[in-house]
């Protein structure tokens, strides 16, 4: 049996939920490490006006300053009736230091009285590997609920209803959500790409 060295890939995050999910999807062919594990405690700017742009900024930041091959993600909620907002500003929709609940409350308020409640979530994963750059996108289409439902998940999960299920992300188990979620879809495309290169 040949003894192949496991390649280290940095995930530009310290979010333990994202790390756990990435490690489960990618498996043991790569060692996935967090920013903290490489000693990166930088406030990485997210100044692009697209998800892909922000993911690339984070991946390049780590590669350029720390030298590791790296991947990063960015996620946004795009609501038709709000002209695609909040988009890249989804995490800080209600202000710079807002909570998940603040964002949910603002969204429900902005959507009050609107008939068109169509929306989609998108995640873009950017990868820098062996000097090359790649991106992978996952999307899930659905609608904004009239009120919050469920206690699972985080962010906009209580008010986003994917079209496949008819119930909010927050009413689904983590496994059921990951099977259809935007991040799950992007991460699986990314993981398939890594496995093909092995």
Coordinates of C-alpha atoms in Angstrom, one line a residue:
X1 CA 0.0 0.0 0.0
X2 CA 1.5 3.3 -1.0
X3 CA 1.9 5.9 1.7
X4 CA 0.4 9.0 0.2
X5 CA 0.9 12.3 2.1
X6 CA -2.4 13.9 2.9
X7 CA -2.6 17.4 1.5
X8 CA -3.5 20.3 3.9
X9 CA -6.2 22.7 2.7
X10 CA -7.1 25.8 4.7
X11 CA -10.8 26.7 4.9
X12 CA -10.9 30.5 5.3
X13 CA -13.3 30.3 8.3
X14 CA -13.5 29.8 12.0
X15 CA -17.1 28.8 11.9
X16 CA -17.2 25.4 13.5
X17 CA -20.4 24.3 11.8
X18 CA -19.0 25.1 8.4
X19 CA -15.7 23.3 9.3
X20 CA -17.6 20.2 10.4
X21 CA -19.7 20.1 7.3
X22 CA -16.7 20.6 5.0
X23 CA -14.7 17.8 6.7
X24 CA -17.7 15.4 6.4
X25 CA -18.3 16.2 2.7
X26 CA -14.6 16.1 1.7
X27 CA -13.7 13.1 3.7
X28 CA -10.2 12.1 4.8
X29 CA -8.3 12.6 1.6
X30 CA -7.5 16.2 2.6
X31 CA -6.7 17.6 6.0
X32 CA -9.1 20.6 6.4
X33 CA -7.8 23.3 8.8
X34 CA -9.3 26.5 10.0
X35 CA -7.8 30.0 10.0
X36 CA -7.1 29.8 13.7
X37 CA -5.2 26.5 13.2
X38 CA -2.7 28.3 10.9
X39 CA -2.5 31.3 13.3
X40 CA -4.6 33.6 11.1
X41 CA -6.6 36.0 13.2
X42 CA -7.0 38.7 10.5
X43 CA -10.2 40.6 9.9
X44 CA -10.3 39.6 6.2
X45 CA -12.1 42.3 4.2
X46 CA -15.2 41.4 2.1
X47 CA -15.4 44.4 -0.2
X48 CA -16.5 42.8 -3.5
X49 CA -20.0 43.3 -5.0
X50 CA -20.4 39.6 -5.8
X51 CA -20.3 36.4 -3.8
X52 CA -17.6 35.0 -6.1
X53 CA -15.5 38.2 -5.5
X54 CA -15.7 38.0 -1.8
X55 CA -14.8 34.2 -1.7
X56 CA -11.8 34.9 -4.0
X57 CA -10.6 37.8 -1.7
X58 CA -10.6 35.5 1.3
X59 CA -8.9 32.6 -0.5
X60 CA -6.2 34.9 -2.0
X61 CA -5.7 36.6 1.4
X62 CA -4.7 33.3 3.0
X63 CA -2.6 32.1 0.1
X64 CA -0.7 35.4 -0.3
X65 CA 0.0 35.9 3.4
X66 CA 0.3 32.4 4.8
X67 CA 1.3 30.3 1.7
X68 CA -1.3 27.6 2.1
X69 CA -3.6 26.3 -0.6
X70 CA -7.0 27.5 0.5
X71 CA -10.7 27.6 -0.1
X72 CA -13.3 30.1 1.0
X73 CA -17.0 30.6 0.6
X74 CA -19.5 33.4 0.5
X75 CA -23.3 33.1 0.7
X76 CA -26.1 35.5 -0.1
X77 CA -29.9 35.5 -0.1
X78 CA -31.4 37.2 -3.2
X79 CA -35.0 38.3 -3.0
X80 CA -36.8 39.1 -6.3
X81 CA -39.1 41.8 -4.8
X82 CA -36.1 43.6 -3.3
X83 CA -34.2 43.7 -6.6
X84 CA -31.9 40.9 -5.5
X85 CA -31.1 42.3 -2.1
X86 CA -29.7 41.7 0.4
X87 CA -27.2 39.6 -1.7
X88 CA -23.6 40.1 -0.6
X89 CA -24.9 42.2 2.4
X90 CA -27.0 39.3 3.7
X91 CA -25.0 38.8 6.9
X92 CA -25.1 42.5 7.8
X93 CA -28.5 43.4 6.3
X94 CA -29.8 45.0 9.5
X95 CA -26.5 46.8 10.3
X96 CA -22.8 46.1 10.9
X97 CA -23.2 44.2 14.2
X98 CA -26.7 42.9 13.8
X99 CA -27.9 39.5 15.0
X100 CA -29.6 36.8 12.9
X101 CA -32.9 37.9 14.5
X102 CA -32.3 41.5 13.5
X103 CA -31.9 40.4 9.9
X104 CA -35.0 38.2 9.9
X105 CA -37.0 41.0 11.4
X106 CA -35.8 43.5 8.8
X107 CA -36.6 41.0 6.0
X108 CA -40.1 40.4 7.2
X109 CA -40.7 44.1 7.6
X110 CA -39.3 44.8 4.0
X111 CA -41.5 42.1 2.6
X112 CA -44.7 43.1 4.3
X113 CA -47.5 43.4 1.8
X114 CA -45.5 42.0 -1.1
X115 CA -47.1 39.3 -3.3
X116 CA -43.9 38.2 -5.0
X117 CA -42.0 36.3 -2.3
X118 CA -39.6 34.4 -4.6
X119 CA -36.0 34.2 -3.5
X120 CA -32.9 32.0 -3.8
X121 CA -29.9 31.3 -1.7
X122 CA -26.5 31.0 -3.4
X123 CA -23.1 29.9 -2.1
X124 CA -19.8 30.3 -4.1
X125 CA -16.7 28.3 -3.0
X126 CA -13.4 29.7 -4.3
X127 CA -10.4 27.4 -4.3
X128 CA -6.7 28.1 -4.9
X129 CA -4.9 24.8 -5.4
X130 CA -1.5 24.2 -7.0
X131 CA -1.4 27.8 -8.3
X132 CA -4.8 27.5 -10.1
X133 CA -8.0 29.2 -9.1
X134 CA -11.5 27.5 -9.3
X135 CA -15.0 28.4 -8.3
X136 CA -18.1 26.3 -7.5
X137 CA -21.7 27.6 -7.1
X138 CA -24.7 26.0 -5.4
X139 CA -28.2 27.4 -5.4
X140 CA -31.5 26.6 -3.9
X141 CA -34.7 28.4 -5.0
X142 CA -37.7 29.0 -2.7
X143 CA -39.7 31.8 -1.1
X144 CA -39.8 34.1 1.9
X145 CA -42.4 33.0 4.5
X146 CA -44.9 35.4 6.0
X147 CA -43.5 34.6 9.5
X148 CA -40.7 32.6 11.1
X149 CA -41.1 28.9 11.6
X150 CA -38.8 26.3 13.2
X151 CA -35.8 26.4 15.6
X152 CA -33.0 24.6 13.7
X153 CA -30.2 26.3 11.7
X154 CA -29.2 29.9 11.7
X155 CA -29.5 33.2 9.7
X156 CA -32.6 33.4 7.5
X157 CA -33.4 29.7 7.9
X158 CA -36.7 30.3 9.8
X159 CA -38.1 32.4 6.9
X160 CA -36.7 30.7 3.8
X161 CA -38.8 27.9 2.4
X162 CA -37.1 25.8 -0.3
X163 CA -39.4 24.8 -3.2
X164 CA -38.5 21.1 -2.7
X165 CA -39.9 20.9 0.8
X166 CA -42.6 23.4 1.5
X167 CA -41.2 23.9 5.0
X168 CA -38.5 26.3 6.2
X169 CA -34.9 25.4 6.6
X170 CA -35.3 25.9 10.3
X171 CA -38.0 23.2 10.4
X172 CA -35.6 20.6 8.8
X173 CA -33.0 18.4 10.4
X174 CA -29.4 19.5 9.7
X175 CA -28.9 16.4 7.4
X176 CA -32.1 17.1 5.4
X177 CA -31.1 20.7 5.0
X178 CA -27.6 19.9 3.9
X179 CA -28.9 17.5 1.3
X180 CA -30.5 20.3 -0.6
X181 CA -28.9 23.5 0.7
X182 CA -27.0 26.0 -1.4
X183 CA -23.8 25.4 0.6
X184 CA -24.2 21.7 0.6
X185 CA -24.6 21.7 -3.2
X186 CA -21.5 24.0 -3.7
X187 CA -19.4 22.0 -1.3
X188 CA -20.3 18.7 -3.0
X189 CA -19.3 20.1 -6.4
X190 CA -16.0 21.2 -4.8
X191 CA -15.5 17.8 -3.1
X192 CA -16.1 15.9 -6.3
X193 CA -13.5 18.1 -8.1
X194 CA -11.0 17.4 -5.4
X195 CA -11.6 13.6 -5.5
X196 CA -11.2 13.6 -9.3
X197 CA -7.8 15.2 -8.9
X198 CA -6.6 12.6 -6.4

